[in-house]
Amino acid sequence: NDVSYWQGTINWAGVKAAARKFVIMRVAHALSFDTKFDFNWKSCHDQGLHCGVYLYFEPNVDPIKQADLLLTKMGKLGPGDLPPVADVESTGGGMAPTAIAAAVKKFIDHVEAKVGRKPMIYSGGYFWEDNVKSTAFVDYPLWHPQYCSNCCPNIANPWKKWYFWQYSSTGKVG
């Protein structure tokens, strides 16, 4: 499950009862904090689920400030927590691919240095190949969004495999 304030107040016991193993939640859109994050982060952990955090990255906003917001709100990762995620699907108002890639690198490098593990990148081939065009991140785990359940994932070049495939935006639990 991928959650943010858009899902309202989540029944976390229901998520666990639905046999979900992990949930990744949005901490912010650039520097705009997600108002449900603190509740979701604590509740996910309280249910004993594997918890992850992502930031919807805006390349035209200071990448270090975005990374620090994620790091501060996330705190120290615990056992079973997933690596933090940079959600890369914005051009920052039409920035050049080299500028977007440079901003992503600053964010990723800063998070990795503080956390001690590689962050994950969320991006689809439909966005990455036209707007980032970088092979520099191929060693980072990829969370691939492509909404179809009866297709073969068309992941961004240069990745050869995905770690997570988000195949729907409409999943629900009771």
JSON list of C-alpha atoms in Angstrom, two decimals:
[
{"chain": "A", "resi": 1, "resn": "ASN", "atom": "CA", "xyz": [0.00, 0.00, 0.00]},
{"chain": "A", "resi": 2, "resn": "ASP", "atom": "CA", "xyz": [1.08, 3.55, -0.83]},
{"chain": "A", "resi": 3, "resn": "VAL", "atom": "CA", "xyz": [-0.64, 6.08, 1.44]},
{"chain": "A", "resi": 4, "resn": "SER", "atom": "CA", "xyz": [-0.81, 9.80, 2.12]},
{"chain": "A", "resi": 5, "resn": "TYR", "atom": "CA", "xyz": [-3.35, 12.24, 3.50]},
{"chain": "A", "resi": 6, "resn": "TRP", "atom": "CA", "xyz": [-5.46, 11.55, 0.39]},
{"chain": "A", "resi": 7, "resn": "GLN", "atom": "CA", "xyz": [-6.58, 8.28, 2.01]},
{"chain": "A", "resi": 8, "resn": "GLY", "atom": "CA", "xyz": [-7.94, 10.08, 5.12]},
{"chain": "A", "resi": 9, "resn": "THR", "atom": "CA", "xyz": [-7.67, 8.40, 8.51]},
{"chain": "A", "resi": 10, "resn": "ILE", "atom": "CA", "xyz": [-6.56, 4.83, 7.94]},
{"chain": "A", "resi": 11, "resn": "ASN", "atom": "CA", "xyz": [-7.75, 1.91, 10.05]},
{"chain": "A", "resi": 12, "resn": "TRP", "atom": "CA", "xyz": [-4.32, 0.39, 10.63]},
{"chain": "A", "resi": 13, "resn": "ALA", "atom": "CA", "xyz": [-5.67, -2.68, 12.44]},
{"chain": "A", "resi": 14, "resn": "GLY", "atom": "CA", "xyz": [-7.71, -3.30, 9.27]},
{"chain": "A", "resi": 15, "resn": "VAL", "atom": "CA", "xyz": [-4.56, -3.02, 7.16]},
{"chain": "A", "resi": 16, "resn": "LYS", "atom": "CA", "xyz": [-2.88, -5.66, 9.29]},
{"chain": "A", "resi": 17, "resn": "ALA", "atom": "CA", "xyz": [-6.02, -7.85, 9.27]},
{"chain": "A", "resi": 18, "resn": "ALA", "atom": "CA", "xyz": [-5.99, -7.67, 5.46]},
{"chain": "A", "resi": 19, "resn": "ALA", "atom": "CA", "xyz": [-2.59, -9.41, 5.63]},
{"chain": "A", "resi": 20, "resn": "ARG", "atom": "CA", "xyz": [-0.65, -6.49, 4.20]},
{"chain": "A", "resi": 21, "resn": "LYS", "atom": "CA", "xyz": [3.06, -6.93, 4.86]},
{"chain": "A", "resi": 22, "resn": "PHE", "atom": "CA", "xyz": [4.34, -3.42, 4.19]},
{"chain": "A", "resi": 23, "resn": "VAL", "atom": "CA", "xyz": [3.14, 0.12, 3.62]},
{"chain": "A", "resi": 24, "resn": "ILE", "atom": "CA", "xyz": [5.02, 3.06, 2.14]},
{"chain": "A", "resi": 25, "resn": "MET", "atom": "CA", "xyz": [3.75, 6.48, 3.15]},
{"chain": "A", "resi": 26, "resn": "ARG", "atom": "CA", "xyz": [4.34, 9.98, 1.86]},
{"chain": "A", "resi": 27, "resn": "VAL", "atom": "CA", "xyz": [6.15, 12.35, 4.18]},
{"chain": "A", "resi": 28, "resn": "ALA", "atom": "CA", "xyz": [5.91, 15.44, 1.97]},
{"chain": "A", "resi": 29, "resn": "HIS", "atom": "CA", "xyz": [5.52, 16.95, -1.45]},
{"chain": "A", "resi": 30, "resn": "ALA", "atom": "CA", "xyz": [8.83, 18.84, -1.65]},
{"chain": "A", "resi": 31, "resn": "LEU", "atom": "CA", "xyz": [8.72, 20.90, 1.56]},
{"chain": "A", "resi": 32, "resn": "SER", "atom": "CA", "xyz": [4.94, 20.63, 2.11]},
{"chain": "A", "resi": 33, "resn": "PHE", "atom": "CA", "xyz": [4.55, 18.17, 4.98]},
{"chain": "A", "resi": 34, "resn": "ASP", "atom": "CA", "xyz": [1.87, 15.48, 4.65]},
{"chain": "A", "resi": 35, "resn": "THR", "atom": "CA", "xyz": [-0.52, 16.12, 7.55]},
{"chain": "A", "resi": 36, "resn": "LYS", "atom": "CA", "xyz": [-1.23, 12.39, 8.07]},
{"chain": "A", "resi": 37, "resn": "PHE", "atom": "CA", "xyz": [2.40, 11.25, 8.06]},
{"chain": "A", "resi": 38, "resn": "ASP", "atom": "CA", "xyz": [3.05, 11.27, 11.83]},
{"chain": "A", "resi": 39, "resn": "PHE", "atom": "CA", "xyz": [-0.14, 9.31, 12.51]},
{"chain": "A", "resi": 40, "resn": "ASN", "atom": "CA", "xyz": [0.51, 6.88, 9.65]},
{"chain": "A", "resi": 41, "resn": "TRP", "atom": "CA", "xyz": [4.20, 6.30, 10.52]},
{"chain": "A", "resi": 42, "resn": "LYS", "atom": "CA", "xyz": [3.45, 5.58, 14.18]},
{"chain": "A", "resi": 43, "resn": "SER", "atom": "CA", "xyz": [0.36, 3.47, 13.44]},
{"chain": "A", "resi": 44, "resn": "CYS", "atom": "CA", "xyz": [2.15, 1.39, 10.81]},
{"chain": "A", "resi": 45, "resn": "HIS", "atom": "CA", "xyz": [4.87, 0.55, 13.32]},
{"chain": "A", "resi": 46, "resn": "ASP", "atom": "CA", "xyz": [2.33, -0.08, 16.09]},
{"chain": "A", "resi": 47, "resn": "GLN", "atom": "CA", "xyz": [0.77, -2.79, 13.89]},
{"chain": "A", "resi": 48, "resn": "GLY", "atom": "CA", "xyz": [4.14, -4.46, 13.35]},
{"chain": "A", "resi": 49, "resn": "LEU", "atom": "CA", "xyz": [4.17, -3.86, 9.59]},
{"chain": "A", "resi": 50, "resn": "HIS", "atom": "CA", "xyz": [7.22, -3.12, 7.48]},
{"chain": "A", "resi": 51, "resn": "CYS", "atom": "CA", "xyz": [7.08, 0.64, 7.04]},
{"chain": "A", "resi": 52, "resn": "GLY", "atom": "CA", "xyz": [8.57, 2.87, 4.39]},
{"chain": "A", "resi": 53, "resn": "VAL", "atom": "CA", "xyz": [8.59, 6.57, 3.64]},
{"chain": "A", "resi": 54, "resn": "TYR", "atom": "CA", "xyz": [8.70, 8.50, 0.38]},
{"chain": "A", "resi": 55, "resn": "LEU", "atom": "CA", "xyz": [9.04, 12.14, -0.56]},
{"chain": "A", "resi": 56, "resn": "TYR", "atom": "CA", "xyz": [7.47, 13.47, -3.75]},
{"chain": "A", "resi": 57, "resn": "PHE", "atom": "CA", "xyz": [10.61, 15.14, -5.05]},
{"chain": "A", "resi": 58, "resn": "GLU", "atom": "CA", "xyz": [10.58, 18.52, -6.76]},
{"chain": "A", "resi": 59, "resn": "PRO", "atom": "CA", "xyz": [13.90, 19.12, -8.54]},
{"chain": "A", "resi": 60, "resn": "ASN", "atom": "CA", "xyz": [13.50, 22.91, -8.46]},
{"chain": "A", "resi": 61, "resn": "VAL", "atom": "CA", "xyz": [13.34, 22.94, -4.64]},
{"chain": "A", "resi": 62, "resn": "ASP", "atom": "CA", "xyz": [16.53, 22.65, -2.56]},
{"chain": "A", "resi": 63, "resn": "PRO", "atom": "CA", "xyz": [17.26, 18.88, -2.56]},
{"chain": "A", "resi": 64, "resn": "ILE", "atom": "CA", "xyz": [19.09, 18.99, 0.78]},
{"chain": "A", "resi": 65, "resn": "LYS", "atom": "CA", "xyz": [16.14, 20.71, 2.49]},
{"chain": "A", "resi": 66, "resn": "GLN", "atom": "CA", "xyz": [13.82, 18.08, 1.04]},
{"chain": "A", "resi": 67, "resn": "ALA", "atom": "CA", "xyz": [16.13, 15.29, 2.21]},
{"chain": "A", "resi": 68, "resn": "ASP", "atom": "CA", "xyz": [16.43, 16.81, 5.69]},
{"chain": "A", "resi": 69, "resn": "LEU", "atom": "CA", "xyz": [12.64, 17.03, 5.99]},
{"chain": "A", "resi": 70, "resn": "LEU", "atom": "CA", "xyz": [12.34, 13.33, 5.12]},
{"chain": "A", "resi": 71, "resn": "LEU", "atom": "CA", "xyz": [15.16, 12.37, 7.50]},
{"chain": "A", "resi": 72, "resn": "THR", "atom": "CA", "xyz": [13.85, 14.44, 10.40]},
{"chain": "A", "resi": 73, "resn": "LYS", "atom": "CA", "xyz": [10.27, 13.17, 10.16]},
{"chain": "A", "resi": 74, "resn": "MET", "atom": "CA", "xyz": [11.30, 9.56, 9.49]},
{"chain": "A", "resi": 75, "resn": "GLY", "atom": "CA", "xyz": [13.84, 9.42, 12.30]},
{"chain": "A", "resi": 76, "resn": "LYS", "atom": "CA", "xyz": [16.11, 6.44, 12.69]},
{"chain": "A", "resi": 77, "resn": "LEU", "atom": "CA", "xyz": [15.05, 3.42, 10.66]},
{"chain": "A", "resi": 78, "resn": "GLY", "atom": "CA", "xyz": [14.17, 0.37, 12.72]},
{"chain": "A", "resi": 79, "resn": "PRO", "atom": "CA", "xyz": [14.43, -3.34, 11.99]},
{"chain": "A", "resi": 80, "resn": "GLY", "atom": "CA", "xyz": [12.25, -4.20, 9.02]},
{"chain": "A", "resi": 81, "resn": "ASP", "atom": "CA", "xyz": [11.83, -0.62, 7.85]},
{"chain": "A", "resi": 82, "resn": "LEU", "atom": "CA", "xyz": [12.12, -0.14, 4.11]},
{"chain": "A", "resi": 83, "resn": "PRO", "atom": "CA", "xyz": [14.68, 2.24, 2.60]},
{"chain": "A", "resi": 84, "resn": "PRO", "atom": "CA", "xyz": [13.50, 5.82, 2.10]},
{"chain": "A", "resi": 85, "resn": "VAL", "atom": "CA", "xyz": [12.24, 6.70, -1.38]},
{"chain": "A", "resi": 86, "resn": "ALA", "atom": "CA", "xyz": [12.67, 9.61, -3.77]},
{"chain": "A", "resi": 87, "resn": "ASP", "atom": "CA", "xyz": [9.48, 9.85, -5.84]},
{"chain": "A", "resi": 88, "resn": "VAL", "atom": "CA", "xyz": [10.86, 11.25, -9.11]},
{"chain": "A", "resi": 89, "resn": "GLU", "atom": "CA", "xyz": [8.05, 12.28, -11.46]},
{"chain": "A", "resi": 90, "resn": "SER", "atom": "CA", "xyz": [8.25, 16.07, -11.69]},
{"chain": "A", "resi": 91, "resn": "THR", "atom": "CA", "xyz": [10.23, 18.27, -14.06]},
{"chain": "A", "resi": 92, "resn": "GLY", "atom": "CA", "xyz": [10.21, 21.19, -11.62]},
{"chain": "A", "resi": 93, "resn": "GLY", "atom": "CA", "xyz": [8.48, 23.37, -14.18]},
{"chain": "A", "resi": 94, "resn": "GLY", "atom": "CA", "xyz": [10.42, 22.15, -17.19]},
{"chain": "A", "resi": 95, "resn": "MET", "atom": "CA", "xyz": [14.00, 21.75, -15.98]},
{"chain": "A", "resi": 96, "resn": "ALA", "atom": "CA", "xyz": [16.53, 20.10, -18.27]},
{"chain": "A", "resi": 97, "resn": "PRO", "atom": "CA", "xyz": [17.21, 16.39, -17.69]},
{"chain": "A", "resi": 98, "resn": "THR", "atom": "CA", "xyz": [20.80, 17.07, -16.56]},
{"chain": "A", "resi": 99, "resn": "ALA", "atom": "CA", "xyz": [19.52, 19.53, -13.92]},
{"chain": "A", "resi": 100, "resn": "ILE", "atom": "CA", "xyz": [16.87, 17.08, -12.70]},
{"chain": "A", "resi": 101, "resn": "ALA", "atom": "CA", "xyz": [19.46, 14.28, -12.47]},
{"chain": "A", "resi": 102, "resn": "ALA", "atom": "CA", "xyz": [21.86, 16.56, -10.56]},
{"chain": "A", "resi": 103, "resn": "ALA", "atom": "CA", "xyz": [19.12, 17.47, -8.06]},
{"chain": "A", "resi": 104, "resn": "VAL", "atom": "CA", "xyz": [18.15, 13.81, -7.59]},
{"chain": "A", "resi": 105, "resn": "LYS", "atom": "CA", "xyz": [21.83, 12.96, -7.00]},
{"chain": "A", "resi": 106, "resn": "LYS", "atom": "CA", "xyz": [22.16, 15.60, -4.26]},
{"chain": "A", "resi": 107, "resn": "PHE", "atom": "CA", "xyz": [19.03, 14.28, -2.55]},
{"chain": "A", "resi": 108, "resn": "ILE", "atom": "CA", "xyz": [20.02, 10.60, -2.86]},
{"chain": "A", "resi": 109, "resn": "ASP", "atom": "CA", "xyz": [23.63, 11.16, -1.77]},
{"chain": "A", "resi": 110, "resn": "HIS", "atom": "CA", "xyz": [22.53, 13.14, 1.29]},
{"chain": "A", "resi": 111, "resn": "VAL", "atom": "CA", "xyz": [19.94, 10.56, 2.37]},
{"chain": "A", "resi": 112, "resn": "GLU", "atom": "CA", "xyz": [22.30, 7.64, 1.79]},
{"chain": "A", "resi": 113, "resn": "ALA", "atom": "CA", "xyz": [25.08, 9.31, 3.82]},
{"chain": "A", "resi": 114, "resn": "LYS", "atom": "CA", "xyz": [22.72, 9.88, 6.76]},
{"chain": "A", "resi": 115, "resn": "VAL", "atom": "CA", "xyz": [20.87, 6.55, 6.68]},
{"chain": "A", "resi": 116, "resn": "GLY", "atom": "CA", "xyz": [23.73, 4.26, 5.68]},
{"chain": "A", "resi": 117, "resn": "ARG", "atom": "CA", "xyz": [21.76, 2.41, 3.01]},
{"chain": "A", "resi": 118, "resn": "LYS", "atom": "CA", "xyz": [20.74, 3.09, -0.56]},
{"chain": "A", "resi": 119, "resn": "PRO", "atom": "CA", "xyz": [17.43, 4.91, -0.96]},
{"chain": "A", "resi": 120, "resn": "MET", "atom": "CA", "xyz": [14.90, 3.61, -3.46]},
{"chain": "A", "resi": 121, "resn": "ILE", "atom": "CA", "xyz": [13.81, 5.56, -6.54]},
{"chain": "A", "resi": 122, "resn": "TYR", "atom": "CA", "xyz": [10.17, 5.68, -7.61]},
{"chain": "A", "resi": 123, "resn": "SER", "atom": "CA", "xyz": [9.82, 6.47, -11.29]},
{"chain": "A", "resi": 124, "resn": "GLY", "atom": "CA", "xyz": [8.38, 4.97, -14.43]},
{"chain": "A", "resi": 125, "resn": "GLY", "atom": "CA", "xyz": [9.94, 4.59, -17.83]},
{"chain": "A", "resi": 126, "resn": "TYR", "atom": "CA", "xyz": [7.31, 7.02, -19.17]},
{"chain": "A", "resi": 127, "resn": "PHE", "atom": "CA", "xyz": [8.89, 9.77, -17.03]},
{"chain": "A", "resi": 128, "resn": "TRP", "atom": "CA", "xyz": [12.53, 8.81, -16.46]},
{"chain": "A", "resi": 129, "resn": "GLU", "atom": "CA", "xyz": [13.52, 8.18, -20.06]},
{"chain": "A", "resi": 130, "resn": "ASP", "atom": "CA", "xyz": [12.25, 11.56, -21.32]},
{"chain": "A", "resi": 131, "resn": "ASN", "atom": "CA", "xyz": [12.90, 13.78, -18.32]},
{"chain": "A", "resi": 132, "resn": "VAL", "atom": "CA", "xyz": [15.90, 12.45, -16.36]},
{"chain": "A", "resi": 133, "resn": "LYS", "atom": "CA", "xyz": [17.80, 10.40, -18.94]},
{"chain": "A", "resi": 134, "resn": "SER", "atom": "CA", "xyz": [20.44, 9.31, -16.45]},
{"chain": "A", "resi": 135, "resn": "THR", "atom": "CA", "xyz": [22.16, 5.95, -15.99]},
{"chain": "A", "resi": 136, "resn": "ALA", "atom": "CA", "xyz": [23.85, 7.12, -12.76]},
{"chain": "A", "resi": 137, "resn": "PHE", "atom": "CA", "xyz": [21.22, 5.55, -10.49]},
{"chain": "A", "resi": 138, "resn": "VAL", "atom": "CA", "xyz": [21.06, 2.02, -11.89]},
{"chain": "A", "resi": 139, "resn": "ASP", "atom": "CA", "xyz": [22.48, 0.59, -8.63]},
{"chain": "A", "resi": 140, "resn": "TYR", "atom": "CA", "xyz": [19.58, 2.02, -6.62]},
{"chain": "A", "resi": 141, "resn": "PRO", "atom": "CA", "xyz": [16.46, -0.08, -6.05]},
{"chain": "A", "resi": 142, "resn": "LEU", "atom": "CA", "xyz": [13.59, 0.86, -8.35]},
{"chain": "A", "resi": 143, "resn": "TRP", "atom": "CA", "xyz": [9.94, 1.14, -7.33]},
{"chain": "A", "resi": 144, "resn": "HIS", "atom": "CA", "xyz": [8.17, 0.99, -10.68]},
{"chain": "A", "resi": 145, "resn": "PRO", "atom": "CA", "xyz": [4.68, 2.48, -11.22]},
{"chain": "A", "resi": 146, "resn": "GLN", "atom": "CA", "xyz": [2.72, 1.10, -14.15]},
{"chain": "A", "resi": 147, "resn": "TYR", "atom": "CA", "xyz": [-0.99, 0.60, -13.70]},
{"chain": "A", "resi": 148, "resn": "CYS", "atom": "CA", "xyz": [-1.80, -2.70, -15.32]},
{"chain": "A", "resi": 149, "resn": "SER", "atom": "CA", "xyz": [-2.02, -6.16, -13.84]},
{"chain": "A", "resi": 150, "resn": "ASN", "atom": "CA", "xyz": [-1.95, -8.17, -17.07]},
{"chain": "A", "resi": 151, "resn": "CYS", "atom": "CA", "xyz": [1.14, -6.67, -18.67]},
{"chain": "A", "resi": 152, "resn": "CYS", "atom": "CA", "xyz": [4.87, -6.96, -18.47]},
{"chain": "A", "resi": 153, "resn": "PRO", "atom": "CA", "xyz": [6.42, -4.04, -16.54]},
{"chain": "A", "resi": 154, "resn": "ASN", "atom": "CA", "xyz": [8.06, -1.54, -18.88]},
{"chain": "A", "resi": 155, "resn": "ILE", "atom": "CA", "xyz": [10.71, -0.28, -16.47]},
{"chain": "A", "resi": 156, "resn": "ALA", "atom": "CA", "xyz": [12.91, 2.74, -17.04]},
{"chain": "A", "resi": 157, "resn": "ASN", "atom": "CA", "xyz": [16.13, 2.23, -18.94]},
{"chain": "A", "resi": 158, "resn": "PRO", "atom": "CA", "xyz": [18.86, 1.52, -17.61]},
{"chain": "A", "resi": 159, "resn": "TRP", "atom": "CA", "xyz": [17.32, -0.60, -14.81]},
{"chain": "A", "resi": 160, "resn": "LYS", "atom": "CA", "xyz": [17.08, -4.32, -15.53]},
{"chain": "A", "resi": 161, "resn": "LYS", "atom": "CA", "xyz": [14.81, -5.20, -12.59]},
{"chain": "A", "resi": 162, "resn": "TRP", "atom": "CA", "xyz": [12.34, -3.64, -10.22]},
{"chain": "A", "resi": 163, "resn": "TYR", "atom": "CA", "xyz": [12.12, -4.14, -6.46]},
{"chain": "A", "resi": 164, "resn": "PHE", "atom": "CA", "xyz": [8.49, -3.04, -6.17]},
{"chain": "A", "resi": 165, "resn": "TRP", "atom": "CA", "xyz": [5.91, -2.81, -8.92]},
{"chain": "A", "resi": 166, "resn": "GLN", "atom": "CA", "xyz": [2.92, -0.59, -8.19]},
{"chain": "A", "resi": 167, "resn": "TYR", "atom": "CA", "xyz": [0.39, -2.01, -10.62]},
{"chain": "A", "resi": 168, "resn": "SER", "atom": "CA", "xyz": [-2.72, -0.19, -9.34]},
{"chain": "A", "resi": 169, "resn": "SER", "atom": "CA", "xyz": [-3.80, 3.09, -7.82]},
{"chain": "A", "resi": 170, "resn": "THR", "atom": "CA", "xyz": [-7.16, 1.76, -6.63]},
{"chain": "A", "resi": 171, "resn": "GLY", "atom": "CA", "xyz": [-6.37, -0.93, -4.03]},
{"chain": "A", "resi": 172, "resn": "LYS", "atom": "CA", "xyz": [-8.43, -0.92, -0.84]},
{"chain": "A", "resi": 173, "resn": "VAL", "atom": "CA", "xyz": [-8.55, -2.76, 2.45]},
{"chain": "A", "resi": 174, "resn": "GLY", "atom": "CA", "xyz": [-11.62, -3.16, 4.66]}
]
